[in-house]
């Protein structure tokens, strides 16, 4: 081991050790997460070994390796702060050449619970398809190559996107990591249910393709040796080794560029004073006056603020996943489409807390109940620009998947009524129970304000459900009464009118509360 490699490995160990010394809570979290990860990997290892001799063990092993590599590829994008050594810009000022630095960082990347868990999983995948001494020898080479490819892939992705990961857009990706995990969990659950009903044979077509893609090709080589297809095994091992060489070359090139090319912070801006932001097309599409200004501000928050964007994308995704996945599984109901309206309606809650300390500029422009009403109306209309067509789209899609077109009007009516009720209760609770949303980290409630958040969100949701009770009762009565099916189409205009009425009443009631409680609201939302 060279001096540079030994120094960087010791640096990685020092970073781990010093990080654990910062606080007992961080130390406990690290130990607990490491134990859980290693225990999970050990259980998967045992499960893979139990598949030895199964007709489709090779398909499971190849797909498992491919999914593992995919995890290593996306990990730097969503968790860039999980490993300080992933940021090569910390080392650009040191007198180091790229090639020795790549070797040193590659060795340091093998230190930690993540690489050890990966080693266990790769060993399980390789051993599950190994039969004979030659296959076991190939498995050793395959596991080493697979681990190096995974680590080099993560490093190459991190080095190529380091400018992005340290920018505001990179922080947006980190905030959205929770969405990826949630959606991924739903996809895994759906896939597991399909496999449970149809068997592992469904994996074979995908495995036949992936066994020629590194690092899954290394595990494919172990299976090929077991089948005495030595030429195929040699080609797959060479393919994996070539991928490793290519990834290291890309990583080296990215490091060279980072260590020699200046970034935007070192370049003088040209004609910065002459650049003026032109009016956007969005502003021209919105109403004139204060209402349009409030709508544009709210829509810009949705697009630019990481926390707000994460909340919206999560609601949009889950609002679609729940009805669609239930329809795909054959257990769906058209009424599940109301889930989209419910998830998006939550975005109306704690409207002023989303502004954080910048709310003082909004408060300075509110001097009466009329001003507060226009402010709340603009925010509600901005939400409706997205929520109304999206809820309609999800409802129509769910209806098409279920083939239950006669119930489309009542499902749309219920969705519109629920959306109006949630906008009404969201406006009122925003004025009565505001709370701060911290801008840093993954917390959505400032310390000491959790009770306010619970009252605001869950209390508002219960109130919205109660407000929809008359329309729900009418829907049930029309469906159970004789001849009522002929009039269920009336639920669409009735639901739309009822939701609009609730929305207007909610804004009217919330406006004077907002104007009267401006100092309390400003204090509450500025605590984060």
GROMACS .gro file of N, CA and C in nm, residues 304-400:
model
  291
  304UNK      N    1  -3.907   2.619  -0.650
  304UNK     CA    2  -3.771   2.654  -0.609
  304UNK      C    3  -3.735   2.611  -0.468
  305UNK      N    4  -3.829   2.614  -0.376
  305UNK     CA    5  -3.796   2.583  -0.237
  305UNK      C    6  -3.785   2.431  -0.219
  306UNK      N    7  -3.672   2.380  -0.170
  306UNK     CA    8  -3.655   2.233  -0.161
  306UNK      C    9  -3.761   2.165  -0.076
  307UNK      N   10  -3.792   2.220   0.042
  307UNK     CA   11  -3.890   2.155   0.129
  307UNK      C   12  -4.029   2.154   0.064
  308UNK      N   13  -4.068   2.269   0.007
  308UNK     CA   14  -4.200   2.276  -0.056
  308UNK      C   15  -4.207   2.185  -0.178
  309UNK      N   16  -4.100   2.182  -0.256
  309UNK     CA   17  -4.097   2.096  -0.373
  309UNK      C   18  -4.107   1.949  -0.334
  310UNK      N   19  -4.034   1.911  -0.228
  310UNK     CA   20  -4.038   1.772  -0.183
  310UNK      C   21  -4.178   1.732  -0.139
  311UNK      N   22  -4.245   1.822  -0.065
  311UNK     CA   23  -4.381   1.793  -0.019
  311UNK      C   24  -4.477   1.775  -0.137
  312UNK      N   25  -4.463   1.862  -0.236
  312UNK     CA   26  -4.551   1.853  -0.352
  312UNK      C   27  -4.526   1.727  -0.434
  313UNK      N   28  -4.400   1.699  -0.462
  313UNK     CA   29  -4.370   1.581  -0.543
  313UNK      C   30  -4.413   1.454  -0.472
  314UNK      N   31  -4.393   1.450  -0.340
  314UNK     CA   32  -4.436   1.334  -0.262
  314UNK      C   33  -4.587   1.316  -0.270
  315UNK      N   34  -4.661   1.425  -0.255
  315UNK     CA   35  -4.808   1.418  -0.261
  315UNK      C   36  -4.855   1.377  -0.400
  316UNK      N   37  -4.791   1.431  -0.504
  316UNK     CA   38  -4.830   1.395  -0.640
  316UNK      C   39  -4.804   1.247  -0.667
  317UNK      N   40  -4.689   1.199  -0.620
  317UNK     CA   41  -4.655   1.059  -0.646
  317UNK      C   42  -4.745   0.962  -0.569
  318UNK      N   43  -4.760   0.987  -0.438
  318UNK     CA   44  -4.840   0.896  -0.356
  318UNK      C   45  -4.988   0.903  -0.396
  319UNK      N   46  -5.034   1.023  -0.432
  319UNK     CA   47  -5.172   1.037  -0.476
  319UNK      C   48  -5.202   0.957  -0.602
  320UNK      N   49  -5.100   0.930  -0.682
  320UNK     CA   50  -5.117   0.848  -0.802
  320UNK      C   51  -5.092   0.701  -0.772
  321UNK      N   52  -4.992   0.672  -0.688
  321UNK     CA   53  -4.951   0.534  -0.664
  321UNK      C   54  -5.063   0.454  -0.595
  322UNK      N   55  -5.125   0.512  -0.493
  322UNK     CA   56  -5.223   0.436  -0.415
  322UNK      C   57  -5.340   0.387  -0.500
  323UNK      N   58  -5.410   0.473  -0.576
  323UNK     CA   59  -5.522   0.419  -0.657
  323UNK      C   60  -5.476   0.331  -0.772
  324UNK      N   61  -5.365   0.368  -0.837
  324UNK     CA   62  -5.320   0.292  -0.954
  324UNK      C   63  -5.271   0.153  -0.913
  325UNK      N   64  -5.191   0.145  -0.808
  325UNK     CA   65  -5.139   0.016  -0.765
  325UNK      C   66  -5.250  -0.075  -0.714
  326UNK      N   67  -5.347  -0.018  -0.645
  326UNK     CA   68  -5.460  -0.100  -0.601
  326UNK      C   69  -5.541  -0.150  -0.719
  327UNK      N   70  -5.552  -0.066  -0.823
  327UNK     CA   71  -5.624  -0.110  -0.943
  327UNK      C   72  -5.547  -0.221  -1.015
  328UNK      N   73  -5.414  -0.209  -1.020
  328UNK     CA   74  -5.332  -0.312  -1.084
  328UNK      C   75  -5.339  -0.445  -1.010
  329UNK      N   76  -5.351  -0.437  -0.878
  329UNK     CA   77  -5.356  -0.559  -0.798
  329UNK      C   78  -5.494  -0.622  -0.795
  330UNK      N   79  -5.592  -0.558  -0.855
  330UNK     CA   80  -5.727  -0.612  -0.857
  330UNK      C   81  -5.805  -0.589  -0.729
  331UNK      N   82  -5.752  -0.508  -0.638
  331UNK     CA   83  -5.821  -0.480  -0.512
  331UNK      C   84  -5.867  -0.335  -0.504
  332UNK      N   85  -5.863  -0.264  -0.618
  332UNK     CA   86  -5.891  -0.122  -0.616
  332UNK      C   87  -6.039  -0.090  -0.619
  333UNK      N   88  -6.065   0.035  -0.586
  333UNK     CA   89  -6.200   0.091  -0.594
  333UNK      C   90  -6.187   0.229  -0.656
  334UNK      N   91  -6.288   0.270  -0.727
  334UNK     CA   92  -6.282   0.401  -0.790
  334UNK      C   93  -6.273   0.513  -0.687
  335UNK      N   94  -6.320   0.485  -0.566
  335UNK     CA   95  -6.315   0.587  -0.462
  335UNK      C   96  -6.174   0.610  -0.409
  336UNK      N   97  -6.080   0.518  -0.439
  336UNK     CA   98  -5.941   0.541  -0.403
  336UNK      C   99  -5.884   0.660  -0.478
  337UNK      N  100  -5.947   0.701  -0.588
  337UNK     CA  101  -5.900   0.817  -0.663
  337UNK      C  102  -5.909   0.945  -0.580
  338UNK      N  103  -5.996   0.946  -0.479
  338UNK     CA  104  -6.006   1.062  -0.391
  338UNK      C  105  -5.877   1.083  -0.311
  339UNK      N  106  -5.792   0.980  -0.308
  339UNK     CA  107  -5.666   0.992  -0.237
  339UNK      C  108  -5.580   1.103  -0.297
  340UNK      N  109  -5.588   1.122  -0.429
  340UNK     CA  110  -5.510   1.228  -0.494
  340UNK      C  111  -5.554   1.365  -0.444
  341UNK      N  112  -5.685   1.390  -0.439
  341UNK     CA  113  -5.735   1.518  -0.389
  341UNK      C  114  -5.697   1.539  -0.244
  342UNK      N  115  -5.704   1.432  -0.164
  342UNK     CA  116  -5.668   1.443  -0.023
  342UNK      C  117  -5.521   1.476  -0.002
  343UNK      N  118  -5.432   1.407  -0.076
  343UNK     CA  119  -5.288   1.432  -0.061
  343UNK      C  120  -5.251   1.574  -0.105
  344UNK      N  121  -5.312   1.621  -0.213
  344UNK     CA  122  -5.279   1.756  -0.261
  344UNK      C  123  -5.345   1.863  -0.175
  345UNK      N  124  -5.462   1.833  -0.119
  345UNK     CA  125  -5.527   1.930  -0.032
  345UNK      C  126  -5.448   1.960   0.093
  346UNK      N  127  -5.364   1.865   0.137
  346UNK     CA  128  -5.281   1.886   0.256
  346UNK      C  129  -5.186   2.005   0.236
  347UNK      N  130  -5.150   2.033   0.110
  347UNK     CA  131  -5.056   2.143   0.084
  347UNK      C  132  -5.111   2.279   0.123
  348UNK      N  133  -5.242   2.289   0.146
  348UNK     CA  134  -5.301   2.416   0.188
  348UNK      C  135  -5.278   2.442   0.337
  349UNK      N  136  -5.241   2.338   0.411
  349UNK     CA  137  -5.222   2.353   0.555
  349UNK      C  138  -5.088   2.421   0.583
  350UNK      N  139  -5.087   2.504   0.688
  350UNK     CA  140  -4.967   2.577   0.730
  350UNK      C  141  -4.908   2.659   0.615
  351UNK      N  142  -4.992   2.734   0.548
  351UNK     CA  143  -4.947   2.815   0.436
  351UNK      C  144  -4.841   2.916   0.477
  352UNK      N  145  -4.858   2.981   0.590
  352UNK     CA  146  -4.764   3.085   0.631
  352UNK      C  147  -4.634   3.026   0.686
  353UNK      N  148  -4.642   2.905   0.741
  353UNK     CA  149  -4.520   2.841   0.789
  353UNK      C  150  -4.426   2.806   0.676
  354UNK      N  151  -4.480   2.783   0.556
  354UNK     CA  152  -4.396   2.754   0.440
  354UNK      C  153  -4.312   2.875   0.399
  355UNK      N  154  -4.355   2.996   0.438
  355UNK     CA  155  -4.278   3.117   0.407
  355UNK      C  156  -4.163   3.138   0.503
  356UNK      N  157  -4.166   3.071   0.620
  356UNK     CA  158  -4.068   3.086   0.729
  356UNK      C  159  -4.053   3.234   0.766
  357UNK      N  160  -3.930   3.280   0.790
  357UNK     CA  161  -3.912   3.418   0.838
  357UNK      C  162  -3.944   3.521   0.730
  358UNK      N  163  -3.952   3.479   0.603
  358UNK     CA  164  -3.987   3.573   0.496
  358UNK      C  165  -4.133   3.616   0.503
  359UNK      N  166  -4.211   3.558   0.594
  359UNK     CA  167  -4.352   3.594   0.604
  359UNK      C  168  -4.369   3.740   0.647
  360UNK      N  169  -4.266   3.799   0.708
  360UNK     CA  170  -4.282   3.938   0.752
  360UNK      C  171  -4.310   4.031   0.633
  361UNK      N  172  -4.257   3.998   0.514
  361UNK     CA  173  -4.285   4.081   0.396
  361UNK      C  174  -4.430   4.069   0.354
  362UNK      N  175  -4.487   3.948   0.370
  362UNK     CA  176  -4.629   3.930   0.341
  362UNK      C  177  -4.714   4.002   0.446
  363UNK      N  178  -4.673   3.988   0.572
  363UNK     CA  179  -4.749   4.051   0.680
  363UNK      C  180  -4.751   4.202   0.667
  364UNK      N  181  -4.641   4.259   0.616
  364UNK     CA  182  -4.635   4.405   0.601
  364UNK      C  183  -4.735   4.457   0.500
  365UNK      N  184  -4.780   4.370   0.410
  365UNK     CA  185  -4.876   4.411   0.307
  365UNK      C  186  -5.019   4.379   0.344
  366UNK      N  187  -5.043   4.327   0.466
  366UNK     CA  188  -5.178   4.295   0.511
  366UNK      C  189  -5.217   4.392   0.621
  367UNK      N  190  -5.315   4.475   0.592
  367UNK     CA  191  -5.361   4.573   0.692
  367UNK      C  192  -5.509   4.559   0.723
  368UNK      N  193  -5.578   4.467   0.657
  368UNK     CA  194  -5.721   4.451   0.680
  368UNK      C  195  -5.761   4.308   0.646
  369UNK      N  196  -5.886   4.276   0.681
  369UNK     CA  197  -5.938   4.145   0.647
  369UNK      C  198  -5.946   4.125   0.497
  370UNK      N  199  -5.970   4.234   0.422
  370UNK     CA  200  -5.976   4.224   0.276
  370UNK      C  201  -5.840   4.184   0.219
  371UNK      N  202  -5.734   4.245   0.271
  371UNK     CA  203  -5.600   4.209   0.225
  371UNK      C  204  -5.569   4.062   0.255
  372UNK      N  205  -5.608   4.018   0.374
  372UNK     CA  206  -5.584   3.878   0.411
  372UNK      C  207  -5.663   3.783   0.321
  373UNK      N  208  -5.786   3.823   0.287
  373UNK     CA  209  -5.868   3.738   0.200
  373UNK      C  210  -5.805   3.725   0.061
  374UNK      N  211  -5.757   3.836   0.007
  374UNK     CA  212  -5.694   3.831  -0.126
  374UNK      C  213  -5.567   3.744  -0.120
  375UNK      N  214  -5.492   3.755  -0.012
  375UNK     CA  215  -5.371   3.673   0.004
  375UNK      C  216  -5.406   3.524   0.007
  376UNK      N  217  -5.503   3.488   0.089
  376UNK     CA  218  -5.543   3.347   0.099
  376UNK      C  219  -5.606   3.297  -0.030
  377UNK      N  220  -5.684   3.383  -0.096
  377UNK     CA  221  -5.747   3.343  -0.222
  377UNK      C  222  -5.641   3.316  -0.328
  378UNK      N  223  -5.539   3.399  -0.336
  378UNK     CA  224  -5.432   3.377  -0.432
  378UNK      C  225  -5.358   3.247  -0.408
  379UNK      N  226  -5.334   3.216  -0.281
  379UNK     CA  227  -5.267   3.090  -0.248
  379UNK      C  228  -5.355   2.970  -0.284
  380UNK      N  229  -5.485   2.980  -0.255
  380UNK     CA  230  -5.575   2.870  -0.288
  380UNK      C  231  -5.586   2.850  -0.439
  381UNK      N  232  -5.591   2.960  -0.514
  381UNK     CA  233  -5.599   2.948  -0.659
  381UNK      C  234  -5.471   2.888  -0.717
  382UNK      N  235  -5.356   2.922  -0.658
  382UNK     CA  236  -5.230   2.862  -0.704
  382UNK      C  237  -5.232   2.712  -0.685
  383UNK      N  238  -5.287   2.666  -0.573
  383UNK     CA  239  -5.298   2.523  -0.549
  383UNK      C  240  -5.395   2.458  -0.647
  384UNK      N  241  -5.504   2.527  -0.676
  384UNK     CA  242  -5.604   2.470  -0.767
  384UNK      C  243  -5.550   2.457  -0.910
  385UNK      N  244  -5.457   2.543  -0.948
  385UNK     CA  245  -5.398   2.531  -1.082
  385UNK      C  246  -5.337   2.394  -1.102
  386UNK      N  247  -5.283   2.336  -0.995
  386UNK     CA  248  -5.220   2.204  -1.004
  386UNK      C  249  -5.316   2.093  -0.960
  387UNK      N  250  -5.382   2.114  -0.846
  387UNK     CA  251  -5.459   2.006  -0.785
  387UNK      C  252  -5.584   1.969  -0.864
  388UNK      N  253  -5.652   2.067  -0.924
  388UNK     CA  254  -5.778   2.037  -0.991
  388UNK      C  255  -5.756   1.949  -1.115
  389UNK      N  256  -5.668   1.985  -1.207
  389UNK     CA  257  -5.647   1.895  -1.322
  389UNK      C  258  -5.584   1.762  -1.282
  390UNK      N  259  -5.496   1.764  -1.179
  390UNK     CA  260  -5.430   1.639  -1.139
  390UNK      C  261  -5.530   1.542  -1.078
  391UNK      N  262  -5.616   1.592  -0.988
  391UNK     CA  263  -5.718   1.505  -0.928
  391UNK      C  264  -5.812   1.449  -1.035
  392UNK      N  265  -5.844   1.531  -1.134
  392UNK     CA  266  -5.929   1.484  -1.244
  392UNK      C  267  -5.859   1.375  -1.324
  393UNK      N  268  -5.731   1.397  -1.354
  393UNK     CA  269  -5.654   1.299  -1.431
  393UNK      C  270  -5.645   1.166  -1.358
  394UNK      N  271  -5.613   1.169  -1.227
  394UNK     CA  272  -5.601   1.044  -1.151
  394UNK      C  273  -5.735   0.972  -1.145
  395UNK      N  274  -5.843   1.047  -1.128
  395UNK     CA  275  -5.975   0.983  -1.122
  395UNK      C  276  -6.011   0.917  -1.255
  396UNK      N  277  -5.985   0.986  -1.365
  396UNK     CA  278  -6.015   0.928  -1.497
  396UNK      C  279  -5.927   0.806  -1.522
  397UNK      N  280  -5.798   0.814  -1.486
  397UNK     CA  281  -5.707   0.701  -1.505
  397UNK      C  282  -5.750   0.580  -1.424
  398UNK      N  283  -5.786   0.602  -1.298
  398UNK     CA  284  -5.832   0.492  -1.213
  398UNK      C  285  -5.960   0.430  -1.269
  399UNK      N  286  -6.050   0.514  -1.317
  399UNK     CA  287  -6.174   0.464  -1.376
  399UNK      C  288  -6.146   0.379  -1.499
  400UNK      N  289  -6.052   0.425  -1.581
  400UNK     CA  290  -6.019   0.350  -1.703
  400UNK      C  291  -5.956   0.215  -1.668
   0.00000   0.00000   0.00000
